[in-house]
PDB file of C-alpha atoms and ligand atoms in Angstrom:
ATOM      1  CA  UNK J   2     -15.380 -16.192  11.399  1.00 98.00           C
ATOM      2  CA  UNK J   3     -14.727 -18.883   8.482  1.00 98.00           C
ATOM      3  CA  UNK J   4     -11.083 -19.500   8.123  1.00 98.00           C
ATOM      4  CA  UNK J   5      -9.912 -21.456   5.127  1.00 98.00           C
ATOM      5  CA  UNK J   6      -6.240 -21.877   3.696  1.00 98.00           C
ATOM      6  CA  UNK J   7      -7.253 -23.951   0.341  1.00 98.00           C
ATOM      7  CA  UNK J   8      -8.474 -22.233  -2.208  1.00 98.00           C
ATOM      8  CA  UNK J   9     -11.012 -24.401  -3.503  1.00 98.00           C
ATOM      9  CA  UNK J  10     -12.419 -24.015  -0.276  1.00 98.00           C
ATOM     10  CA  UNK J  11     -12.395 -20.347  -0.298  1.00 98.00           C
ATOM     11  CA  UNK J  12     -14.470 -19.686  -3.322  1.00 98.00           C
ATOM     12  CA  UNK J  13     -17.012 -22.513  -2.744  1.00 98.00           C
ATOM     13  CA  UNK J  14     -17.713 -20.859   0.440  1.00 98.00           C
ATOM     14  CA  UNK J  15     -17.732 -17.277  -1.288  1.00 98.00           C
ATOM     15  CA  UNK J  16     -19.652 -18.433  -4.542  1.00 98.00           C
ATOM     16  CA  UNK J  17     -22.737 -19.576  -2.087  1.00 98.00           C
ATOM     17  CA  UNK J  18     -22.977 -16.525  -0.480  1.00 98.00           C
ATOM     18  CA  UNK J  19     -22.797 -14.362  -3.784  1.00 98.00           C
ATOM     19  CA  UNK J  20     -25.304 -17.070  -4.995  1.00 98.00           C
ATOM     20  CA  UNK J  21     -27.967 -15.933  -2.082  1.00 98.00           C
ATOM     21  CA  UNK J  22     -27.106 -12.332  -3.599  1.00 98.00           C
ATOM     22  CA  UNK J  23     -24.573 -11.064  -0.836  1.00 98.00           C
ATOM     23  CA  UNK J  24     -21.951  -8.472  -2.018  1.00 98.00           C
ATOM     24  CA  UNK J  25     -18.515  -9.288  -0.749  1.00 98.00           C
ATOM     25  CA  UNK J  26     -15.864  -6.730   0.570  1.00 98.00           C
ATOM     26  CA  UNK J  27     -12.496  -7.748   0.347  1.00 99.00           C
ATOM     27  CA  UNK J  28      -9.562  -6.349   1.963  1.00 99.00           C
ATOM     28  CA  UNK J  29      -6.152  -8.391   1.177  1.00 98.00           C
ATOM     29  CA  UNK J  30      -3.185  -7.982   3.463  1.00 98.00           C
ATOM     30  CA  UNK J  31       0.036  -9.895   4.214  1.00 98.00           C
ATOM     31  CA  UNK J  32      -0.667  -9.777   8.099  1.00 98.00           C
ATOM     32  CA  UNK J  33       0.591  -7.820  11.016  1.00 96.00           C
ATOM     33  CA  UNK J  34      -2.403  -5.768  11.241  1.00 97.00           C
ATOM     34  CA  UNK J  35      -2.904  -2.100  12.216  1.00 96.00           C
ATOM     35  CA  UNK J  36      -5.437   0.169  12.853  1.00 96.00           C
ATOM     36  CA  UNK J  37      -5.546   1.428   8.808  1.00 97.00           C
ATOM     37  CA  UNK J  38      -5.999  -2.114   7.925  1.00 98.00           C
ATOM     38  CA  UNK J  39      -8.889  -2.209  10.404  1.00 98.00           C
ATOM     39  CA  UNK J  40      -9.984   1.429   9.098  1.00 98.00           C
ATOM     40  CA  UNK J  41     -10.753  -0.547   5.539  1.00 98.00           C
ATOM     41  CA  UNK J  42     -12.229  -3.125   6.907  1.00 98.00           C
ATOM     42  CA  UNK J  43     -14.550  -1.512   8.676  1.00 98.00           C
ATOM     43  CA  UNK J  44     -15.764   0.343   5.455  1.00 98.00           C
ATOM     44  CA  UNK J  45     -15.898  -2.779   3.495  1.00 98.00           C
ATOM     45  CA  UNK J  46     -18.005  -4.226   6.532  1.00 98.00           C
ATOM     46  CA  UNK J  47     -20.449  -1.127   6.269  1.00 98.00           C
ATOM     47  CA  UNK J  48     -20.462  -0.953   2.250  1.00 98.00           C
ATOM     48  CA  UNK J  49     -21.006  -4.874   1.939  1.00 98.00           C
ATOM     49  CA  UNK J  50     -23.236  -7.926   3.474  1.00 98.00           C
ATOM     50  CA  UNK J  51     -19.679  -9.798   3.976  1.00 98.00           C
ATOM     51  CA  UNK J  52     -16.033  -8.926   4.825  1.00 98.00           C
ATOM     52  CA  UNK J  53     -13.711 -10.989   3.268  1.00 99.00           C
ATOM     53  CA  UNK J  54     -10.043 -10.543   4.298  1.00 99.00           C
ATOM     54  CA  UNK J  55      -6.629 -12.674   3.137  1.00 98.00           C
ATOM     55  CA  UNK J  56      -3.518 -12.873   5.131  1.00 98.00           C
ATOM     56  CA  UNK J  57      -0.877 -13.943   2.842  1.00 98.00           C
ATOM     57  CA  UNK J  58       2.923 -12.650   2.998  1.00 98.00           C
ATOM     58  CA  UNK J  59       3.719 -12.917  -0.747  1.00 98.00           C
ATOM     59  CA  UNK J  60       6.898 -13.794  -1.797  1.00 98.00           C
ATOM     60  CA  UNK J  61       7.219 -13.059  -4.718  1.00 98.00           C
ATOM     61  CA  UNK J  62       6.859  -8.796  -4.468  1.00 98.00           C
ATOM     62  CA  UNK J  63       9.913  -8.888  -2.166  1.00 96.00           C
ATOM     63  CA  UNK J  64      12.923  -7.829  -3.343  1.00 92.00           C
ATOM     64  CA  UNK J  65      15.300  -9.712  -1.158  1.00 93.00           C
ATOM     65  CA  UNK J  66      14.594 -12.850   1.406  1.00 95.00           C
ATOM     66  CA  UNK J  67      16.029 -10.816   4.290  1.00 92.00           C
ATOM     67  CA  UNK J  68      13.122  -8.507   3.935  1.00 91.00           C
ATOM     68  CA  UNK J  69      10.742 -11.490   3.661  1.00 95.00           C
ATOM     69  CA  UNK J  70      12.157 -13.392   6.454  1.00 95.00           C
ATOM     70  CA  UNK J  71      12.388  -9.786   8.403  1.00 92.00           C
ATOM     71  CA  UNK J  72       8.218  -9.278   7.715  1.00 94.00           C
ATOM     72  CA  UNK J  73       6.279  -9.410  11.014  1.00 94.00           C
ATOM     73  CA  UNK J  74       4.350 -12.518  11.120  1.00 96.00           C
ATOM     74  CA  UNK J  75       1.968 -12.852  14.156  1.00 97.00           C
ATOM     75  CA  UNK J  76      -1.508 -14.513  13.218  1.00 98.00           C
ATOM     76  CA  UNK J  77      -2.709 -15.045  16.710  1.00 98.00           C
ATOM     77  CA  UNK J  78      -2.831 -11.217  17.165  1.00 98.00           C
ATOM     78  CA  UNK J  79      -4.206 -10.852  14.192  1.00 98.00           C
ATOM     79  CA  UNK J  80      -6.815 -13.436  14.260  1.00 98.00           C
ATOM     80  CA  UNK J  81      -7.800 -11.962  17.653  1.00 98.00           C
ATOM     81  CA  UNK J  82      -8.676  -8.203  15.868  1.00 98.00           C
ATOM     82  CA  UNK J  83     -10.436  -9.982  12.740  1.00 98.00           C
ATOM     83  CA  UNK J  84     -12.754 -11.911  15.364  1.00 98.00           C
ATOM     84  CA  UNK J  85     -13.429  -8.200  17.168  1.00 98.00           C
ATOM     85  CA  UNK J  86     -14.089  -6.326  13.913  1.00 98.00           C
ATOM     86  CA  UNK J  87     -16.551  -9.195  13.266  1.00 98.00           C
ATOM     87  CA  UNK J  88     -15.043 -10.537  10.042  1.00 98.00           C
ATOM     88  CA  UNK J  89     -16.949 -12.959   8.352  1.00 98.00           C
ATOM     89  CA  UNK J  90     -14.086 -14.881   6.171  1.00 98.00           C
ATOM     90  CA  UNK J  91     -10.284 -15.086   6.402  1.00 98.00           C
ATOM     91  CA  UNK J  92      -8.535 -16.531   3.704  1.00 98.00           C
ATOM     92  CA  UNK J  93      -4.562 -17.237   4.859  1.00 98.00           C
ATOM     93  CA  UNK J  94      -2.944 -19.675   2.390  1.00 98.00           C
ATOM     94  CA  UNK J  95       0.622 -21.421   2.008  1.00 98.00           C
ATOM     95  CA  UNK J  96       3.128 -20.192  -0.503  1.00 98.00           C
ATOM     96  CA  UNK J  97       2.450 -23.830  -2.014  1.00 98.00           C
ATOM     97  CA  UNK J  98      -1.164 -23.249  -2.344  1.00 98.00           C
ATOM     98  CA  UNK J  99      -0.924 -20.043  -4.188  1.00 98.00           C
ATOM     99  CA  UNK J 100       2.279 -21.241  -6.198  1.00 98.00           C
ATOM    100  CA  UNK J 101       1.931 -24.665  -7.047  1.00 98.00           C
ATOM    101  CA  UNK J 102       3.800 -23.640 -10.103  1.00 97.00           C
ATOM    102  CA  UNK J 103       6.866 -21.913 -11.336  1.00 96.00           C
ATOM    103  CA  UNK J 104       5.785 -18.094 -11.932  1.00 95.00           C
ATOM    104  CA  UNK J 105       6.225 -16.917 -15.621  1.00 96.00           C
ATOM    105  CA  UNK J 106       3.535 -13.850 -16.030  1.00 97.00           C
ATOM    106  CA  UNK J 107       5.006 -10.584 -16.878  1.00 98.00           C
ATOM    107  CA  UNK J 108       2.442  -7.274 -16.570  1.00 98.00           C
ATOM    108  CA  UNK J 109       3.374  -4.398 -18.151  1.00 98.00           C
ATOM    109  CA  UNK J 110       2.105  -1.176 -16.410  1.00 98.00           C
ATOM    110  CA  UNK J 111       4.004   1.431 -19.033  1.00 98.00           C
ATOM    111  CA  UNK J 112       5.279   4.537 -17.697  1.00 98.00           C
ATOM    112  CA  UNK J 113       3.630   3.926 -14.429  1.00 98.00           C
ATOM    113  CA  UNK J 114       5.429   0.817 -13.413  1.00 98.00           C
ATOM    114  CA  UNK J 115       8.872   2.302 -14.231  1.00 98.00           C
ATOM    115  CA  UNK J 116       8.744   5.240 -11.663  1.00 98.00           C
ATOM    116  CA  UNK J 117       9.236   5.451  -7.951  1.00 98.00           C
ATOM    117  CA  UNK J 118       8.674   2.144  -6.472  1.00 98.00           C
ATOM    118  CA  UNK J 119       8.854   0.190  -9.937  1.00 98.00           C
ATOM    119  CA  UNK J 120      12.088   1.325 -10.579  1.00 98.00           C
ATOM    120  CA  UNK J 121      13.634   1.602  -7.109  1.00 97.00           C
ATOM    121  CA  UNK J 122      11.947  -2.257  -6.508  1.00 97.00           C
ATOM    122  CA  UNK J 123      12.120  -4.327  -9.338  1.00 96.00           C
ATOM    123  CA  UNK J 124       9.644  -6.852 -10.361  1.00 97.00           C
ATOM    124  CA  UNK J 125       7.659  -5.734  -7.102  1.00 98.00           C
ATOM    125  CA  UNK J 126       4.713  -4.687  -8.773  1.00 98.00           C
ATOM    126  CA  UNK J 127       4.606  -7.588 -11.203  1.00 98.00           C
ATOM    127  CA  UNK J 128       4.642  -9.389  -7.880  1.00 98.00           C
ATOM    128  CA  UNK J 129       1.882  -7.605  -6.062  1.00 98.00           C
ATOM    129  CA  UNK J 130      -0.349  -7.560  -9.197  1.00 98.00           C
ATOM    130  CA  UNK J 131       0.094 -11.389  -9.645  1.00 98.00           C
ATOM    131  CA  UNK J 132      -0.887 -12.356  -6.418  1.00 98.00           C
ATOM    132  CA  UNK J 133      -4.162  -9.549  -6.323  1.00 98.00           C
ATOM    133  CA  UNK J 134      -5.243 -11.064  -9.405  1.00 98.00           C
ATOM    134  CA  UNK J 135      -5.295 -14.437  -8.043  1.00 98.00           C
ATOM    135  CA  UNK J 136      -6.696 -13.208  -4.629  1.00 98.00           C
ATOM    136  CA  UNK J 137      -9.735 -11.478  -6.539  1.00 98.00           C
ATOM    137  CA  UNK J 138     -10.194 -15.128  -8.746  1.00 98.00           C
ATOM    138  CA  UNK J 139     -10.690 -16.765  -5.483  1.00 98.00           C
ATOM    139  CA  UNK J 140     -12.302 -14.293  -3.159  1.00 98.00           C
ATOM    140  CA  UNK J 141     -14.663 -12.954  -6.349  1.00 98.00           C
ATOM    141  CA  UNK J 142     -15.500  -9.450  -4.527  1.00 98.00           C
ATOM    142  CA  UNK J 143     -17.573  -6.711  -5.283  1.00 98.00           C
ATOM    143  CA  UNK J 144     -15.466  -3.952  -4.028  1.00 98.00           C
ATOM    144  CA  UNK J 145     -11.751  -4.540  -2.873  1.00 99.00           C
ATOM    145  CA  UNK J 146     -10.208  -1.466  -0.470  1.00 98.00           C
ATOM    146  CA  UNK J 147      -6.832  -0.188  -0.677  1.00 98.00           C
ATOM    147  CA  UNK J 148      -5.479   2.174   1.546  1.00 98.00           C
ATOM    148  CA  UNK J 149      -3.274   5.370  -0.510  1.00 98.00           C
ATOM    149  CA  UNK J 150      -0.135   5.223   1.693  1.00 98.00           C
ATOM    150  CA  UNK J 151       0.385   2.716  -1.172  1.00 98.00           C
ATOM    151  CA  UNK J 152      -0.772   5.200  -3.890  1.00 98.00           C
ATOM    152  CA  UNK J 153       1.826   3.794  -6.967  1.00 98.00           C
ATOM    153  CA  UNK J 154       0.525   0.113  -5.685  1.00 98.00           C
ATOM    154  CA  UNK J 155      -3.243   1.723  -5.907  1.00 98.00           C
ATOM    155  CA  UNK J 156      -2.453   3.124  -9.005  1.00 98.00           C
ATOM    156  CA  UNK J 157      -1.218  -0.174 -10.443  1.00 98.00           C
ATOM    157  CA  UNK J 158      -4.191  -2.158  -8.807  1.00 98.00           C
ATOM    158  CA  UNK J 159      -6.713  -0.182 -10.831  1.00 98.00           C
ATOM    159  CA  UNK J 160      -4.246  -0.746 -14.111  1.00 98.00           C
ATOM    160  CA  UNK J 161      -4.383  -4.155 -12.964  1.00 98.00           C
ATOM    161  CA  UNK J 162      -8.383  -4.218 -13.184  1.00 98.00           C
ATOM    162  CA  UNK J 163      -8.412  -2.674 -16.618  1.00 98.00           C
ATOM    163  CA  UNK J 164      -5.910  -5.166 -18.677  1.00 98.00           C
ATOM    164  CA  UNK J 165      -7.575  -8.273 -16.788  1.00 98.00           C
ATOM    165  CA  UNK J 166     -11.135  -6.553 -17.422  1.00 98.00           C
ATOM    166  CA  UNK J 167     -12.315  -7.541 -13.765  1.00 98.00           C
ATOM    167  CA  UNK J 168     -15.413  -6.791 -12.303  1.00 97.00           C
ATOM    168  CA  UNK J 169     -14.247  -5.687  -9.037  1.00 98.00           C
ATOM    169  CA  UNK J 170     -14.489  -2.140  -8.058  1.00 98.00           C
ATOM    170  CA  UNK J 171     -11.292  -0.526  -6.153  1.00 98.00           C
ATOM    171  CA  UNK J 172     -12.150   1.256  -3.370  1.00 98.00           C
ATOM    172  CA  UNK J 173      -9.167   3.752  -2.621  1.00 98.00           C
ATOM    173  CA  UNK J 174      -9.006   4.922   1.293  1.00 98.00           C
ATOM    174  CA  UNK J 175      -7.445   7.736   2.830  1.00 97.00           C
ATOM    175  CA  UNK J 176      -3.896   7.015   4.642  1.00 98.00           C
ATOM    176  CA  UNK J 177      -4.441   6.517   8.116  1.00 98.00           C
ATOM    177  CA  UNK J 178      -1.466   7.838  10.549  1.00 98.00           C
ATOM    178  CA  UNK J 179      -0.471   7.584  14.558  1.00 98.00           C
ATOM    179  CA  UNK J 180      -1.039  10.126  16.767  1.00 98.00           C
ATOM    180  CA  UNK J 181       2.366  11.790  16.098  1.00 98.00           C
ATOM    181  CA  UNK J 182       1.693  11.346  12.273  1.00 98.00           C
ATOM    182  CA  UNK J 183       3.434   8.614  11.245  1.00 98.00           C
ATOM    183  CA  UNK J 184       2.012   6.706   8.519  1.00 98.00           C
ATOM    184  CA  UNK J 185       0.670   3.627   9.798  1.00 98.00           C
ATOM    185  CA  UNK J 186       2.473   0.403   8.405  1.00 97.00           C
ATOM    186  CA  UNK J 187       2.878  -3.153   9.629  1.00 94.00           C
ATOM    187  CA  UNK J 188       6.676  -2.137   9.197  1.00 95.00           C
ATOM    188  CA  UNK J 189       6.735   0.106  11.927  1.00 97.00           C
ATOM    189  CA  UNK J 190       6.553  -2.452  14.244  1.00 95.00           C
ATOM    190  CA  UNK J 191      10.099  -3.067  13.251  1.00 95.00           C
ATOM    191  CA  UNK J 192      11.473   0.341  14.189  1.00 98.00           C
ATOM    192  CA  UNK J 193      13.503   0.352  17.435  1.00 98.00           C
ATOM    193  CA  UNK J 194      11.947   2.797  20.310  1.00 98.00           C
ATOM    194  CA  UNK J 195      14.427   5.588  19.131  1.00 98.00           C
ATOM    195  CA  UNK J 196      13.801   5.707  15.402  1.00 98.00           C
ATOM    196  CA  UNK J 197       9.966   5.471  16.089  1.00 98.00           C
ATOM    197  CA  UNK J 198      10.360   8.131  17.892  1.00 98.00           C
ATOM    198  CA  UNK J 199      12.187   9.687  14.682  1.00 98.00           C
ATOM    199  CA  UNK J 200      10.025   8.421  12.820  1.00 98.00           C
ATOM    200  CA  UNK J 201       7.398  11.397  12.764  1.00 98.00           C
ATOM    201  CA  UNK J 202       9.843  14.085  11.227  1.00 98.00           C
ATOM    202  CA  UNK J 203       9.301  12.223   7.251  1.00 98.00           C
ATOM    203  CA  UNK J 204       5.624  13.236   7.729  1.00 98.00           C
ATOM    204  CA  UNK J 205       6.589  16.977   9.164  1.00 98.00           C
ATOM    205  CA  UNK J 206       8.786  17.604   6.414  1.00 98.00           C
ATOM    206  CA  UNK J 207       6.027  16.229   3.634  1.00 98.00           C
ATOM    207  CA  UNK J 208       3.751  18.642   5.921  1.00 97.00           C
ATOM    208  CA  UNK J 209       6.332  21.627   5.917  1.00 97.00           C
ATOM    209  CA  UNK J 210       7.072  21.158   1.956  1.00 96.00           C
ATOM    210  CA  UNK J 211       3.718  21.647   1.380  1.00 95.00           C
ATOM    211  CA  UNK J 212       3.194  24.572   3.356  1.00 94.00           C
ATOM    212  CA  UNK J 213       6.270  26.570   1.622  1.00 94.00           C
ATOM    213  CA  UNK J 214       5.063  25.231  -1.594  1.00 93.00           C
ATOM    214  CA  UNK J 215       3.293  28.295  -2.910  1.00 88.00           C
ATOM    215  CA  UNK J 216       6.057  30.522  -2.743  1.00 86.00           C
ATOM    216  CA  UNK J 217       8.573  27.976  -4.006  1.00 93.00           C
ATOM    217  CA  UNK J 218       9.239  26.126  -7.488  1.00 93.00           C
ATOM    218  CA  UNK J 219       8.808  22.153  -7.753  1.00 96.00           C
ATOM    219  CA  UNK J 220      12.747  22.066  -7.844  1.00 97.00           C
ATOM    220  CA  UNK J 221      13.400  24.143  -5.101  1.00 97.00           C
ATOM    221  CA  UNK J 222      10.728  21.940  -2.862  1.00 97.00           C
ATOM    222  CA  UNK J 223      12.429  19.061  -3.865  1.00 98.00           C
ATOM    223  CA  UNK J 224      16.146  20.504  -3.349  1.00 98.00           C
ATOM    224  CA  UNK J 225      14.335  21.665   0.345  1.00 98.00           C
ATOM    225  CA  UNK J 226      13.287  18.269   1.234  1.00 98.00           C
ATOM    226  CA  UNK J 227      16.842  16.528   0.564  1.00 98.00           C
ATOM    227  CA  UNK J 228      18.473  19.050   2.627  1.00 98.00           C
ATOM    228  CA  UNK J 229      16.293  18.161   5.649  1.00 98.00           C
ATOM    229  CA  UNK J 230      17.810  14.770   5.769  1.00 98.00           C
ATOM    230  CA  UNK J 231      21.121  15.791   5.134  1.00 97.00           C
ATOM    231  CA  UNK J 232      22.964  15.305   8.525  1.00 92.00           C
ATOM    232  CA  UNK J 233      20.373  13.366  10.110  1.00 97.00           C
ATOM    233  CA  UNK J 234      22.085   9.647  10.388  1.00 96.00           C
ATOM    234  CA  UNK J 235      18.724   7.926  11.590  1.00 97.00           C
ATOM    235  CA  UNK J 236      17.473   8.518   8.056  1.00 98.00           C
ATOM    236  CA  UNK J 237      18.263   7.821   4.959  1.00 98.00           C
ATOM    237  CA  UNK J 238      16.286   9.132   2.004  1.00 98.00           C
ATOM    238  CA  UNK J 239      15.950   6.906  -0.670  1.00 98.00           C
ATOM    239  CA  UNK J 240      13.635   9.145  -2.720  1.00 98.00           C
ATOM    240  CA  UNK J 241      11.543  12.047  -3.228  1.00 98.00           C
ATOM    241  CA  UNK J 242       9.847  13.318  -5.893  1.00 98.00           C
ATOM    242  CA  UNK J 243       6.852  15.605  -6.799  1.00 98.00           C
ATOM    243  CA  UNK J 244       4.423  14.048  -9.884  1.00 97.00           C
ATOM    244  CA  UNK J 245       1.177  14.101 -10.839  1.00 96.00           C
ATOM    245  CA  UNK J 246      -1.493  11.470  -9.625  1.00 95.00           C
ATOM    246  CA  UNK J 247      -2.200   9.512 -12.140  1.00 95.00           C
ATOM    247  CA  UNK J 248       0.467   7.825 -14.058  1.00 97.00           C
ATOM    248  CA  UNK J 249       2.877   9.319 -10.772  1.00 98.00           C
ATOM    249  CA  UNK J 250       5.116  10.857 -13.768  1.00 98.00           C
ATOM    250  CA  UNK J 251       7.278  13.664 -12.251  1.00 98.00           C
ATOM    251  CA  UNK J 252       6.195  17.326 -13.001  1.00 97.00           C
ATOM    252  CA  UNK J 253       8.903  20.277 -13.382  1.00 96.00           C
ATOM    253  CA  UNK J 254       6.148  23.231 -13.286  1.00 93.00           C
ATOM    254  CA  UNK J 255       3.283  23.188 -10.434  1.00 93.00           C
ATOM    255  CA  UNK J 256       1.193  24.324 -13.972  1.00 91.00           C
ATOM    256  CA  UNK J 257       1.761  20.312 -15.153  1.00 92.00           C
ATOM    257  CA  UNK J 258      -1.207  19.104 -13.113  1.00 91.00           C
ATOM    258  CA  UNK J 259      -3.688  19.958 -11.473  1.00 87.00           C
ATOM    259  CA  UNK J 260      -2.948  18.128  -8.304  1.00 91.00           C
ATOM    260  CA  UNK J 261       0.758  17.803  -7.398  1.00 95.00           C
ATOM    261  CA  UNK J 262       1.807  14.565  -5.089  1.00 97.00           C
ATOM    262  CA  UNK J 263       4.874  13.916  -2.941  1.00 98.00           C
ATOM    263  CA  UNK J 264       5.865  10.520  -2.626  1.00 98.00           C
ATOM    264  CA  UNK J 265       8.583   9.781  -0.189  1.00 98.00           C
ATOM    265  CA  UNK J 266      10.648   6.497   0.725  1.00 98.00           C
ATOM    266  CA  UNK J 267      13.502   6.909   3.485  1.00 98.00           C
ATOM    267  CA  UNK J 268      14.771   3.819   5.369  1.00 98.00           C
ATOM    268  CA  UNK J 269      15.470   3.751   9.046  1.00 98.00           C
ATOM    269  CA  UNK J 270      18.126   0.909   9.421  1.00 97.00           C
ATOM    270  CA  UNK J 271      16.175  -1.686   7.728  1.00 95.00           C
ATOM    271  CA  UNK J 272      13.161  -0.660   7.933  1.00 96.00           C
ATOM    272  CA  UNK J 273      11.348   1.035   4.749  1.00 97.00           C
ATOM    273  CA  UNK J 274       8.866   3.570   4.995  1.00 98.00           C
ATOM    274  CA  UNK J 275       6.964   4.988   2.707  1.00 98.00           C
ATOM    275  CA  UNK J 276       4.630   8.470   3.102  1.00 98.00           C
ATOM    276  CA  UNK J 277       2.908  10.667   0.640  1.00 98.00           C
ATOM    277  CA  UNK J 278       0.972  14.170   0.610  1.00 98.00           C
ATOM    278  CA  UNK J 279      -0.986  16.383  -1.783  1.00 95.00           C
ATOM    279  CA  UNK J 280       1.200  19.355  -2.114  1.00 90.00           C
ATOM    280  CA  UNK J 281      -1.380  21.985  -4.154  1.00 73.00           C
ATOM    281  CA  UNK J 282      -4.526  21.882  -5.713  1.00 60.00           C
ATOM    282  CA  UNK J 283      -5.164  25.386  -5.766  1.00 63.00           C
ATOM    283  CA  UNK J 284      -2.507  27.915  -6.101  1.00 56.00           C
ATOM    284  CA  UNK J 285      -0.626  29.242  -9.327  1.00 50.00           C
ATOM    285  CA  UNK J 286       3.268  29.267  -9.029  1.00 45.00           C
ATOM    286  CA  UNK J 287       5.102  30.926 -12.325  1.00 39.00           C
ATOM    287  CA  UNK J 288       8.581  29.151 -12.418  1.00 37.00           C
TER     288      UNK J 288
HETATM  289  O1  PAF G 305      -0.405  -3.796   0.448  1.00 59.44           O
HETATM  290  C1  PAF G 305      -0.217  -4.982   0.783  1.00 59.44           C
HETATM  291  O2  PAF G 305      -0.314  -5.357   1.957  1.00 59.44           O
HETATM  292  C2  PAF G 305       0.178  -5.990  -0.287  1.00 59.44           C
HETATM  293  O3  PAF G 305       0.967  -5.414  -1.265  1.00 59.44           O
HETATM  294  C3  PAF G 305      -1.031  -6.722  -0.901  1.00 59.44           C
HETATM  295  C4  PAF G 305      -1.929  -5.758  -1.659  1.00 59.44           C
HETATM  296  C5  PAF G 305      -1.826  -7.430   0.173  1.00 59.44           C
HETATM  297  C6  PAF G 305      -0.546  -7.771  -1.900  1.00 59.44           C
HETATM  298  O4  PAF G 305       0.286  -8.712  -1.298  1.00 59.44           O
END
């Protein structure tokens, strides 16, 4: 594996290997990886001729510096997976490297980038879009995989492509979850052995909403869902809401789309964690 933290580095390296006509798969993270990061690597590996993967913990889509300083960090482990899933370049920069200078850019995603996570985490998605449009100048891939646990941040990426009129293709992959169906996040790694073993009951209910969906209106799920963390002191629910997939506005009749999603946030001490499910596709409800 070719590890480089300068940029200039990076995409002289990259440009010579697009140059002998290799396609480059790019997965970006901020670290701490887990098996779903590994999950898109390994289908950028088998849809590309190189895997191309940054480790950068980017300041600037955090919303305070406790949960930046709190953000695992541990590169040896996760140099030690990249080397067994045969990756074939990691890019891990400084904050000086990336930011040499004072950050003024301002995206506007409309509608979509004042729901949900936009409006519960201000200026986070103008942070996360800066820094993947400045990982895709310097990694220049073909295809760049997301995984949909992060399905506003998806959503935004692809926005993302379209106002900067990149070339890349966004590859969006299926959340990948523990054996007791927890969403896997490097964040979990922060949850204390009791709350992880909590943890599990966010994705039951998401399960159990959609289950009682069909006989149910979208206010009623949503009024359900609340109640099942009412009482329970390990969580706190920060949000959930039922809206359709594309722009992620809320719907108020399962007849508003075609595909309903609910997107969940509850925090476990300090830890936030995020979950999401397809709630219908195919049955009727009259409200
Ligand atoms: O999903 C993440 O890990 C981050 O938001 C990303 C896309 C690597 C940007 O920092």
């Amino acid at each position: 594996m070719e590890r480089f933290s300068k940029i200039s580095d990076s995409t002289s390296f990259i440009k010579q290997l697009k140059e002998e006509g290799k396609t480059i798969g790019f997965v970006p993270t901020m670290g701490a990886l887990h098996q779903g990061h590994l999950a898109l690597m390994r289908r950028a590996k088998a849809e590309n001729d190189v895997l191309v993967v940054s480790i950068f913990v980017n300041p600037i889509q955090f919303n305070s510096k406790s949960d930046l300083d709190k953000y695992p960090r541990v590169m040896d482990d996760d140099i030690k997976l990249l080397e067994q899933i045969r990756c074939d370049v990691l890019f891990s920069p400084s904050v000086s490297e990336m930011y040499p200078e004072p950050i003024t850019k301002e995206y506007d995603f409309g509608i979509l980038g004042r729901v949900m996570e936009g409006a519960n985490r201000p200026g986070h998605f103008n942070g996360v879009a800066i820094v993947v449009k400045r990982l895709f100048d310097i990694c220049i891939p073909d295809k760049a995989y997301f995984g949909e646990k992060d399905f506003q941040q998806l959503a935004i990426i692809n926005k993302l492509v379209k106002i900067e009129n990149m070339e890349v293709e966004i590859v969006s992959c299926p959340i990948v979850r523990e054996n007791d169906g927890l969403a896997m996040s490097s964040r979990n790694m922060r949850l204390n052995e009791k709350q992880r073993k909590l943890a599990p009951f966010i994705f039951e209910t998401l399960k159990s909403a959609k289950e009682i969906a069909a006989g149910k209106n979208v206010y009623d799920i949503k009024q359900w869902v609340e109640k099942q963390f009412i009482n329970k002191k390990e969580f706190e629910l920060e949000y959930f809401e039922i809206s359709e997939p594309v722009e992620l506005q809320p719907i108020n009749n399962w007849s508003d789309a075609k595909t309903a999603m609910g997107f969940i946030v509850v925090n476990m001490g300090s830890v936030r964690l995020i979950d999401n499910i397809r709630i219908f596709n195919n049955f009727a409800v009259s409200n």
